[in-house]
PDB file of C-alpha atoms in Angstrom:
ATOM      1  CA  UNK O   1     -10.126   0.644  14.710  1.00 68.00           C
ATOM      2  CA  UNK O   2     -13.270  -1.859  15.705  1.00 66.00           C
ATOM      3  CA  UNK O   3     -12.490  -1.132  19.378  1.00 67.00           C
ATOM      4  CA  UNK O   4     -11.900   2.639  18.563  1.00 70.00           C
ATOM      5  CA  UNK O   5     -15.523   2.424  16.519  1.00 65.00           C
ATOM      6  CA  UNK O   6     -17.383   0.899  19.053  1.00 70.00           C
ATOM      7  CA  UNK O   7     -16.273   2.831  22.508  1.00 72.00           C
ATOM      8  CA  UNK O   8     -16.036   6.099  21.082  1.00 75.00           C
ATOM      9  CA  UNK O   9     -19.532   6.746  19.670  1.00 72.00           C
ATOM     10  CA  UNK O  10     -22.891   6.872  20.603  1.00 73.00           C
ATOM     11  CA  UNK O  11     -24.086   5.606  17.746  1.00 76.00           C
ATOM     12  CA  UNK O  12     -22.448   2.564  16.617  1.00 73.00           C
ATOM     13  CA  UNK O  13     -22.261   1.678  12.877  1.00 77.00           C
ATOM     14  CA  UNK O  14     -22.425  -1.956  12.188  1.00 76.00           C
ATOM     15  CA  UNK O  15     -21.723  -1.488   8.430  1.00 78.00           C
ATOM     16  CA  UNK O  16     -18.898   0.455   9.421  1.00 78.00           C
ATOM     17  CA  UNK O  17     -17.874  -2.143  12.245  1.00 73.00           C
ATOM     18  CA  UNK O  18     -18.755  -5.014   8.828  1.00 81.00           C
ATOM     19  CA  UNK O  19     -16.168  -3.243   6.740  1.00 80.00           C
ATOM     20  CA  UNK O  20     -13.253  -3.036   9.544  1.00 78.00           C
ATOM     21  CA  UNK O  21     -13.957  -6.632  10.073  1.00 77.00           C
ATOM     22  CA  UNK O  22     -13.170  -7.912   6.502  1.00 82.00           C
ATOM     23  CA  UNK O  23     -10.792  -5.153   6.423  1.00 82.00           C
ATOM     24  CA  UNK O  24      -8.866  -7.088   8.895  1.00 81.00           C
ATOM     25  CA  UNK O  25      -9.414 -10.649   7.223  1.00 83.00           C
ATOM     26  CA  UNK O  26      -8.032  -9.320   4.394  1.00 84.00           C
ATOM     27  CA  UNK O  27      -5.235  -7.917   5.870  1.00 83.00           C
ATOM     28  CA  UNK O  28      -4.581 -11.246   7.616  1.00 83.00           C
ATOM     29  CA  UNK O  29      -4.879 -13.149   4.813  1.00 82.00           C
ATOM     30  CA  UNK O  30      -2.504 -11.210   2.985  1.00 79.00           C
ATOM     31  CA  UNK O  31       0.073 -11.473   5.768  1.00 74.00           C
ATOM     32  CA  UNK O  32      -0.025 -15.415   5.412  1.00 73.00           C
ATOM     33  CA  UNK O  33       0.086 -15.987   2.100  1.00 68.00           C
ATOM     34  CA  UNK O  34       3.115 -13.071   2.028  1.00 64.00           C
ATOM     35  CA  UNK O  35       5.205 -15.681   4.751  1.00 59.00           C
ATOM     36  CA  UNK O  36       4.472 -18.814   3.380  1.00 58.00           C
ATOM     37  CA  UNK O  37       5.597 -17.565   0.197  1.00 58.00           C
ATOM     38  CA  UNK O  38       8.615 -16.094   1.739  1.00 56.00           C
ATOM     39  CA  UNK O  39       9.272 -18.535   4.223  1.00 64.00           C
ATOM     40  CA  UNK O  40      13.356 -20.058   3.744  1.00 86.00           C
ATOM     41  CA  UNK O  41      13.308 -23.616   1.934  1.00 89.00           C
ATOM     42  CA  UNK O  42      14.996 -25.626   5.410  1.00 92.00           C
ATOM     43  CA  UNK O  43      18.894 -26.537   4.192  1.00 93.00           C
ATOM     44  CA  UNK O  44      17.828 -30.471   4.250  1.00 95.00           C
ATOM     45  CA  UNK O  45      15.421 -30.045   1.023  1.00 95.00           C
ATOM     46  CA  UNK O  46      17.786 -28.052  -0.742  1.00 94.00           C
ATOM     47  CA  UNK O  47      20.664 -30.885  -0.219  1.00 95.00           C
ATOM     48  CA  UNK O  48      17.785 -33.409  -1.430  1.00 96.00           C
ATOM     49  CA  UNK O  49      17.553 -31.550  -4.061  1.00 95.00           C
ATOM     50  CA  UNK O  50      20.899 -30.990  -5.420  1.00 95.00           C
ATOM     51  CA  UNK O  51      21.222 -35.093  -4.627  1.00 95.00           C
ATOM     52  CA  UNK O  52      18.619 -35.633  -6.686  1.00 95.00           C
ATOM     53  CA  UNK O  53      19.724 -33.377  -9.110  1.00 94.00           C
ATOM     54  CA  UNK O  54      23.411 -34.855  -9.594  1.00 94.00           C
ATOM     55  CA  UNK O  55      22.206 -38.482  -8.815  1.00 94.00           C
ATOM     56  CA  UNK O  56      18.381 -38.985 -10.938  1.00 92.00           C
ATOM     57  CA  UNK O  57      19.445 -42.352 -12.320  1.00 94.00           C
ATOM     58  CA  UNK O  58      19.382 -43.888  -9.440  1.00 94.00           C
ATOM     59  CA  UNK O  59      15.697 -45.691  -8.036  1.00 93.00           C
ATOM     60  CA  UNK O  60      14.049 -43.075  -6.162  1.00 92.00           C
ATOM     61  CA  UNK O  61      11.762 -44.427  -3.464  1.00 95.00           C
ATOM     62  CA  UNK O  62       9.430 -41.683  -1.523  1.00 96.00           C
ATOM     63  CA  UNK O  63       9.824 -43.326   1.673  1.00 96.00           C
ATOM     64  CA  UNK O  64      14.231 -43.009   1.300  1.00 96.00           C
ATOM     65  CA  UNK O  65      13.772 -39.509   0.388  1.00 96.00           C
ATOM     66  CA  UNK O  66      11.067 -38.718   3.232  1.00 97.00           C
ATOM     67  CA  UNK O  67      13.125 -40.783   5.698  1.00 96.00           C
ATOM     68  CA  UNK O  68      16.514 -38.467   4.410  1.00 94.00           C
ATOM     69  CA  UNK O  69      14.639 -35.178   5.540  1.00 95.00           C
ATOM     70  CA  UNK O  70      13.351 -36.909   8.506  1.00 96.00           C
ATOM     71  CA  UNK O  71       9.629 -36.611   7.670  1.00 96.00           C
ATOM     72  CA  UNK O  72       6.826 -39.354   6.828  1.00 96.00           C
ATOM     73  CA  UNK O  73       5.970 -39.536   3.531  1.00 96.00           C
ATOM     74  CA  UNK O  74       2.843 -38.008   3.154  1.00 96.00           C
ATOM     75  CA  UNK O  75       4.223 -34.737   5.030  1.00 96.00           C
ATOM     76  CA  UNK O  76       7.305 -34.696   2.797  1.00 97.00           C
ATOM     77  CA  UNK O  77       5.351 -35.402  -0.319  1.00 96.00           C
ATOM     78  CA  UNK O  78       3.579 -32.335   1.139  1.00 95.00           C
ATOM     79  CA  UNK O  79       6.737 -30.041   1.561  1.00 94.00           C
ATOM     80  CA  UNK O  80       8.406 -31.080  -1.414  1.00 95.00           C
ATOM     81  CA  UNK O  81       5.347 -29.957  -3.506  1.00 94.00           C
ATOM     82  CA  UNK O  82       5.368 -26.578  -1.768  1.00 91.00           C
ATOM     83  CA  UNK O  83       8.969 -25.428  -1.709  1.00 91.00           C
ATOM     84  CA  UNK O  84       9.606 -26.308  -5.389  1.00 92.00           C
ATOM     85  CA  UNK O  85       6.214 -26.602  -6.788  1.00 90.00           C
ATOM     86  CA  UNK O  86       6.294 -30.111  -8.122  1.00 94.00           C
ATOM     87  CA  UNK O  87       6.488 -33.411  -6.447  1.00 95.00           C
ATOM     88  CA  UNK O  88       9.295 -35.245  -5.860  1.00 96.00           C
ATOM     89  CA  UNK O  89       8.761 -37.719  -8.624  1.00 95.00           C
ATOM     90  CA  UNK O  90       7.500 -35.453 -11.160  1.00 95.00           C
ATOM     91  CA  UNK O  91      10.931 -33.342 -10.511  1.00 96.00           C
ATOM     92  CA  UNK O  92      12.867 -37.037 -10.832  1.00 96.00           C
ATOM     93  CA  UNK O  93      10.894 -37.399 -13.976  1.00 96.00           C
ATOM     94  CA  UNK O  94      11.324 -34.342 -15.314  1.00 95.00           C
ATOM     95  CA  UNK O  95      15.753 -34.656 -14.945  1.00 96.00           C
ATOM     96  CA  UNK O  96      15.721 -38.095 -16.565  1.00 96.00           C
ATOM     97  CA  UNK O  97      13.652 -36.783 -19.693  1.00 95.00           C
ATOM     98  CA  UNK O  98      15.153 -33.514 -19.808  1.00 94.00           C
ATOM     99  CA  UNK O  99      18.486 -35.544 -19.955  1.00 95.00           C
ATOM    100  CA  UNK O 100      17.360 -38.222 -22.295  1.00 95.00           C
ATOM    101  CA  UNK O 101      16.419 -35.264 -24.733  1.00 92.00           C
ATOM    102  CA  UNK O 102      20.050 -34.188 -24.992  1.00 91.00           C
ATOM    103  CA  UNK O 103      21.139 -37.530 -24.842  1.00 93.00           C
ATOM    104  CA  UNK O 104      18.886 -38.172 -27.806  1.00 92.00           C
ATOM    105  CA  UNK O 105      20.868 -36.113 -30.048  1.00 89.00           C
ATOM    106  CA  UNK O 106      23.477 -38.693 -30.554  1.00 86.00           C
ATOM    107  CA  UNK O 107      22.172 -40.963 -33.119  1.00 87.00           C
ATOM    108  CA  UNK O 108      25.808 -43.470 -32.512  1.00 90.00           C
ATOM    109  CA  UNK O 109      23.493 -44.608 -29.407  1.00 91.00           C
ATOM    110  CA  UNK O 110      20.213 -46.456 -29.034  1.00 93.00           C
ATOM    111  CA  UNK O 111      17.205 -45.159 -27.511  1.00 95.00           C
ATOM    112  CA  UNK O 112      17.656 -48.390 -25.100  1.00 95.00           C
ATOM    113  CA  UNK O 113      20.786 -47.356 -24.360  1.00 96.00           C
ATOM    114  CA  UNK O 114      19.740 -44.104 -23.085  1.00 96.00           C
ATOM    115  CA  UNK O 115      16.514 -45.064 -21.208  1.00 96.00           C
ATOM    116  CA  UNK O 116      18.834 -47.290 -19.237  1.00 96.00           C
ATOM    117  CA  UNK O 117      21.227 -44.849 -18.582  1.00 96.00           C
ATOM    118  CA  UNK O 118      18.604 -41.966 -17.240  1.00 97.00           C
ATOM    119  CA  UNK O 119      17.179 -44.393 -14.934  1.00 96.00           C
ATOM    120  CA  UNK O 120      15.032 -46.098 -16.671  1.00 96.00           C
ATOM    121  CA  UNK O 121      15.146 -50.377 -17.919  1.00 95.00           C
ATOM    122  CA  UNK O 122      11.780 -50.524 -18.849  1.00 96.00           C
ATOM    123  CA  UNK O 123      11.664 -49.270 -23.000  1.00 95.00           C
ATOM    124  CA  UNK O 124       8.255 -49.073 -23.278  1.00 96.00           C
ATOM    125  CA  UNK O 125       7.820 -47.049 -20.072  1.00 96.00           C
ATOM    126  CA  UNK O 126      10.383 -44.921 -21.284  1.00 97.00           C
ATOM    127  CA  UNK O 127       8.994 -44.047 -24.524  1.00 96.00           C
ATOM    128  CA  UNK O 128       5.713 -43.430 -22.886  1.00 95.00           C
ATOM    129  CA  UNK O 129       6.453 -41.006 -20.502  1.00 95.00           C
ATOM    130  CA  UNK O 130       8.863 -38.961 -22.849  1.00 95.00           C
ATOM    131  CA  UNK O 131       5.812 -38.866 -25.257  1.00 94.00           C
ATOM    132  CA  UNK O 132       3.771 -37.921 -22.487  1.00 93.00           C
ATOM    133  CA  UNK O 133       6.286 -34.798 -21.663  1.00 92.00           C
ATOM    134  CA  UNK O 134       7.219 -33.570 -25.161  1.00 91.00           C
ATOM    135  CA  UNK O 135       4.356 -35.047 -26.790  1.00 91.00           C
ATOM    136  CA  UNK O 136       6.272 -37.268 -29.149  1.00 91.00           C
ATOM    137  CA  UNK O 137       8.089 -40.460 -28.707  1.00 93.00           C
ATOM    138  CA  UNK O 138      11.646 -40.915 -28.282  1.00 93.00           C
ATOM    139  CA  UNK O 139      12.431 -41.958 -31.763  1.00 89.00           C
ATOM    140  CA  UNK O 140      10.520 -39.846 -33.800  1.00 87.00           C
ATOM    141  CA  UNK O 141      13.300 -36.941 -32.421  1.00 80.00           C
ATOM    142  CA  UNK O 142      15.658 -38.875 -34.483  1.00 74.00           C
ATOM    143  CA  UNK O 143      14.136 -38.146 -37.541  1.00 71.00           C
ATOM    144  CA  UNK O 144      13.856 -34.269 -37.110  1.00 64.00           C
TER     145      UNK O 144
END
């Protein structure tokens, strides 16, 4: 429509030529954000996923996970974030405490007990990130 505006009259209009322009940016713009959005998650971050899913107890080191999709770890850091919209260790963090919470339930088993078997030795560190996520610490759940 620019080319169409400018060869086919006399008198050009550059406010008209202005608006096709951004016309076109927009359009562009729209058209990339539409594929990345729709672009496939690749079959290797899925598996990774699942794994980390069915295995979040385990130590989780970025540069194992980035080396298991073939990637460096800034880059898979990157495309972790972007397919699932949280980073790798976030979504880690998020499995252990989501499964300490029903864990937590049980009152036959200490909190200890349960920090250790979501993935985590360290008590203290425990306590402060479930406070952290749910906004109150591990053993004031046991008195609701």
């Amino acid at each position: 429509m620019i080319n169409e505006e400018i060869r086919e009259h006399h008198s050009v209009s550059g406010q008209i030529v202005v608006n096709l322009f951004e016309n076109l940016l927009i359009s562009i713009q729209r058209d990339i954000t539409t594929f990345s959005r729709s672009s496939p998650i690749p079959e290797k971050f899925l598996k990774l996923k699942h794994e980390l899913e069915t295995q979040f107890a385990q130590p989780v080191r970025l540069k194992q996970l980035a080396a298991r999709v073939g990637l460096s770890v800034p880059h898979f850091c990157f495309e972790f974030k972007r397919h699932f919209g949280v980073s790798a260790i976030d979504y880690v963090i998020q499995l252990r405490l989501h499964q300490a919470s029903f864990l937590l339930k049980n009152r036959n088993r200490t909190v200890a007990d349960i920090a250790a078997e979501v993935g985590y030795e360290d008590l203290y560190y425990f306590s402060k990130l479930y406070k952290k996520y749910y906004g109150y610490s591990p053993r004031s759940i046991r008195k609701l």
